[in-house]
């Protein structure tokens, strides 16, 4: 399925501090998670803020909700990024690749297959984005230190 995904041609130029700010906003939006601890969150963002935020018991469902809303609203995703609370699987990466999203950031980990595919598709993947620290797994020159 990844072979049907197009490579990202234009990177999203984003600063590390912008990622930190987005993650702070993202974590504050997660009211259901803060109350229950039993849901995943996903957000579709610009560099400066959250456009769409969804929660669901499944991380894939939360991602499908934000991508579906963006599709219904006719949004161009080539200059957006996805934030997620859960592990970034290869299936999630393929979903964003098919929609042309250049970056995905999580407060959790990315699988090794995700990282391999991200490098092939020029998608920026950042994991364990918590507080001041984060792991940069792949960066199609888009992160501005």
Short mmCIF file of C-alpha atoms in Angstrom, two decimals:
data_model
loop_
_atom_site.label_atom_id
_atom_site.label_comp_id
_atom_site.label_asym_id
_atom_site.label_seq_id
_atom_site.Cartn_x
_atom_site.Cartn_y
_atom_site.Cartn_z
CA UNK A 1 0.00 0.00 0.00
CA UNK A 2 2.90 2.37 0.66
CA UNK A 3 3.98 1.97 -2.96
CA UNK A 4 0.80 3.80 -4.00
CA UNK A 5 1.70 6.75 -1.78
CA UNK A 6 3.45 9.72 -3.34
CA UNK A 7 6.61 11.16 -1.85
CA UNK A 8 6.22 14.49 -0.13
CA UNK A 9 7.79 17.04 -2.47
CA UNK A 10 7.59 20.15 -0.31
CA UNK A 11 8.68 19.91 3.33
CA UNK A 12 6.86 21.67 6.12
CA UNK A 13 9.27 24.22 7.55
CA UNK A 14 8.67 24.11 11.29
CA UNK A 15 10.68 25.19 14.30
CA UNK A 16 11.25 22.95 17.31
CA UNK A 17 9.66 25.60 19.53
CA UNK A 18 6.52 25.56 17.34
CA UNK A 19 6.27 21.79 17.93
CA UNK A 20 6.57 22.31 21.69
CA UNK A 21 3.85 24.98 21.61
CA UNK A 22 1.53 22.77 19.55
CA UNK A 23 2.03 19.82 21.89
CA UNK A 24 1.21 22.00 24.91
CA UNK A 25 -2.04 23.10 23.24
CA UNK A 26 -2.77 19.51 22.17
CA UNK A 27 -2.33 18.14 25.69
CA UNK A 28 -4.64 20.83 27.13
CA UNK A 29 -7.37 19.89 24.60
CA UNK A 30 -7.39 16.26 25.74
CA UNK A 31 -10.11 16.70 28.39
CA UNK A 32 -11.63 13.27 27.91
CA UNK A 33 -8.19 11.66 28.26
CA UNK A 34 -7.45 13.74 31.36
CA UNK A 35 -10.74 12.59 32.90
CA UNK A 36 -10.65 8.93 31.87
CA UNK A 37 -7.15 7.99 30.69
CA UNK A 38 -8.88 5.75 28.17
CA UNK A 39 -8.87 7.54 24.83
CA UNK A 40 -6.48 8.64 22.10
CA UNK A 41 -6.36 12.11 20.59
CA UNK A 42 -5.43 13.39 17.15
CA UNK A 43 -5.22 16.91 15.79
CA UNK A 44 -4.72 18.45 12.38
CA UNK A 45 -2.67 21.62 12.71
CA UNK A 46 -0.94 24.47 11.03
CA UNK A 47 2.38 25.54 12.52
CA UNK A 48 0.57 28.04 14.70
CA UNK A 49 -2.50 26.19 15.92
CA UNK A 50 -4.95 23.32 16.00
CA UNK A 51 -7.59 23.24 13.24
CA UNK A 52 -9.33 19.94 13.99
CA UNK A 53 -9.19 17.94 17.23
CA UNK A 54 -10.77 14.52 17.81
CA UNK A 55 -10.68 11.81 20.47
CA UNK A 56 -11.58 8.12 20.25
CA UNK A 57 -10.89 4.89 22.06
CA UNK A 58 -8.76 3.81 19.07
CA UNK A 59 -5.81 5.82 17.77
CA UNK A 60 -6.61 4.87 14.15
CA UNK A 61 -10.21 6.02 14.61
CA UNK A 62 -9.07 9.39 15.99
CA UNK A 63 -6.82 9.83 12.93
CA UNK A 64 -9.60 8.79 10.56
CA UNK A 65 -11.90 11.37 12.16
CA UNK A 66 -9.54 14.30 11.57
CA UNK A 67 -8.64 13.20 8.04
CA UNK A 68 -12.32 12.64 7.24
CA UNK A 69 -13.33 16.08 8.49
CA UNK A 70 -10.48 17.67 6.51
CA UNK A 71 -11.63 15.79 3.39
CA UNK A 72 -15.25 16.89 3.84
CA UNK A 73 -14.09 20.48 4.27
CA UNK A 74 -11.91 20.26 1.15
CA UNK A 75 -8.72 21.19 2.99
CA UNK A 76 -5.30 21.15 1.34
CA UNK A 77 -3.12 19.17 3.76
CA UNK A 78 0.25 19.81 2.12
CA UNK A 79 1.06 22.51 4.68
CA UNK A 80 -0.46 20.80 7.74
CA UNK A 81 0.78 18.33 10.34
CA UNK A 82 -0.84 15.67 12.49
CA UNK A 83 -0.44 15.38 16.25
CA UNK A 84 -1.33 12.13 17.96
CA UNK A 85 -1.27 10.75 21.47
CA UNK A 86 -0.53 7.16 20.52
CA UNK A 87 2.14 5.09 18.86
CA UNK A 88 2.68 5.96 15.20
CA UNK A 89 2.13 2.78 13.20
CA UNK A 90 3.04 2.24 9.56
CA UNK A 91 -0.67 2.14 8.72
CA UNK A 92 -1.14 5.60 10.22
CA UNK A 93 1.84 6.88 8.24
CA UNK A 94 0.39 5.49 5.00
CA UNK A 95 -2.94 7.21 5.74
CA UNK A 96 -1.30 10.62 6.10
CA UNK A 97 0.95 9.99 3.08
CA UNK A 98 -2.09 9.33 0.90
CA UNK A 99 -3.53 12.69 1.98
CA UNK A 100 -0.20 14.50 1.43
CA UNK A 101 0.47 15.42 5.07
CA UNK A 102 4.22 16.12 5.44
CA UNK A 103 4.64 15.53 9.20
CA UNK A 104 3.30 13.54 12.15
CA UNK A 105 4.24 14.13 15.78
CA UNK A 106 3.37 12.02 18.81
CA UNK A 107 3.90 12.02 22.54
CA UNK A 108 4.54 8.28 22.09
CA UNK A 109 6.85 6.17 19.89
CA UNK A 110 7.00 5.32 16.20
CA UNK A 111 7.51 1.77 14.96
CA UNK A 112 10.65 0.86 13.02
CA UNK A 113 8.59 0.22 9.86
CA UNK A 114 7.04 3.68 10.25
CA UNK A 115 10.48 5.27 10.32
CA UNK A 116 11.63 3.27 7.29
CA UNK A 117 8.54 4.26 5.27
CA UNK A 118 8.75 7.88 6.42
CA UNK A 119 12.29 8.14 5.09
CA UNK A 120 11.18 6.69 1.74
CA UNK A 121 8.19 9.05 1.52
CA UNK A 122 9.95 12.18 2.85
CA UNK A 123 7.63 12.48 5.85
CA UNK A 124 8.85 14.02 9.09
CA UNK A 125 8.20 11.78 12.11
CA UNK A 126 8.76 12.98 15.67
CA UNK A 127 8.02 10.88 18.74
CA UNK A 128 8.10 11.25 22.50
CA UNK A 129 7.36 14.98 22.11
CA UNK A 130 6.98 15.72 25.79
CA UNK A 131 8.02 18.93 27.49
CA UNK A 132 11.36 20.09 26.14
CA UNK A 133 12.41 16.72 24.66
CA UNK A 134 11.52 14.82 21.52
CA UNK A 135 12.92 12.10 19.27
CA UNK A 136 13.32 13.00 15.61
CA UNK A 137 13.01 9.76 13.65
CA UNK A 138 12.93 11.21 10.16
CA UNK A 139 13.11 14.72 8.86
CA UNK A 140 12.73 15.65 5.23
CA UNK A 141 14.54 18.88 5.83
CA UNK A 142 11.68 20.46 7.64
CA UNK A 143 12.80 20.89 11.21
CA UNK A 144 14.37 24.23 11.94
CA UNK A 145 16.56 24.11 15.04
#
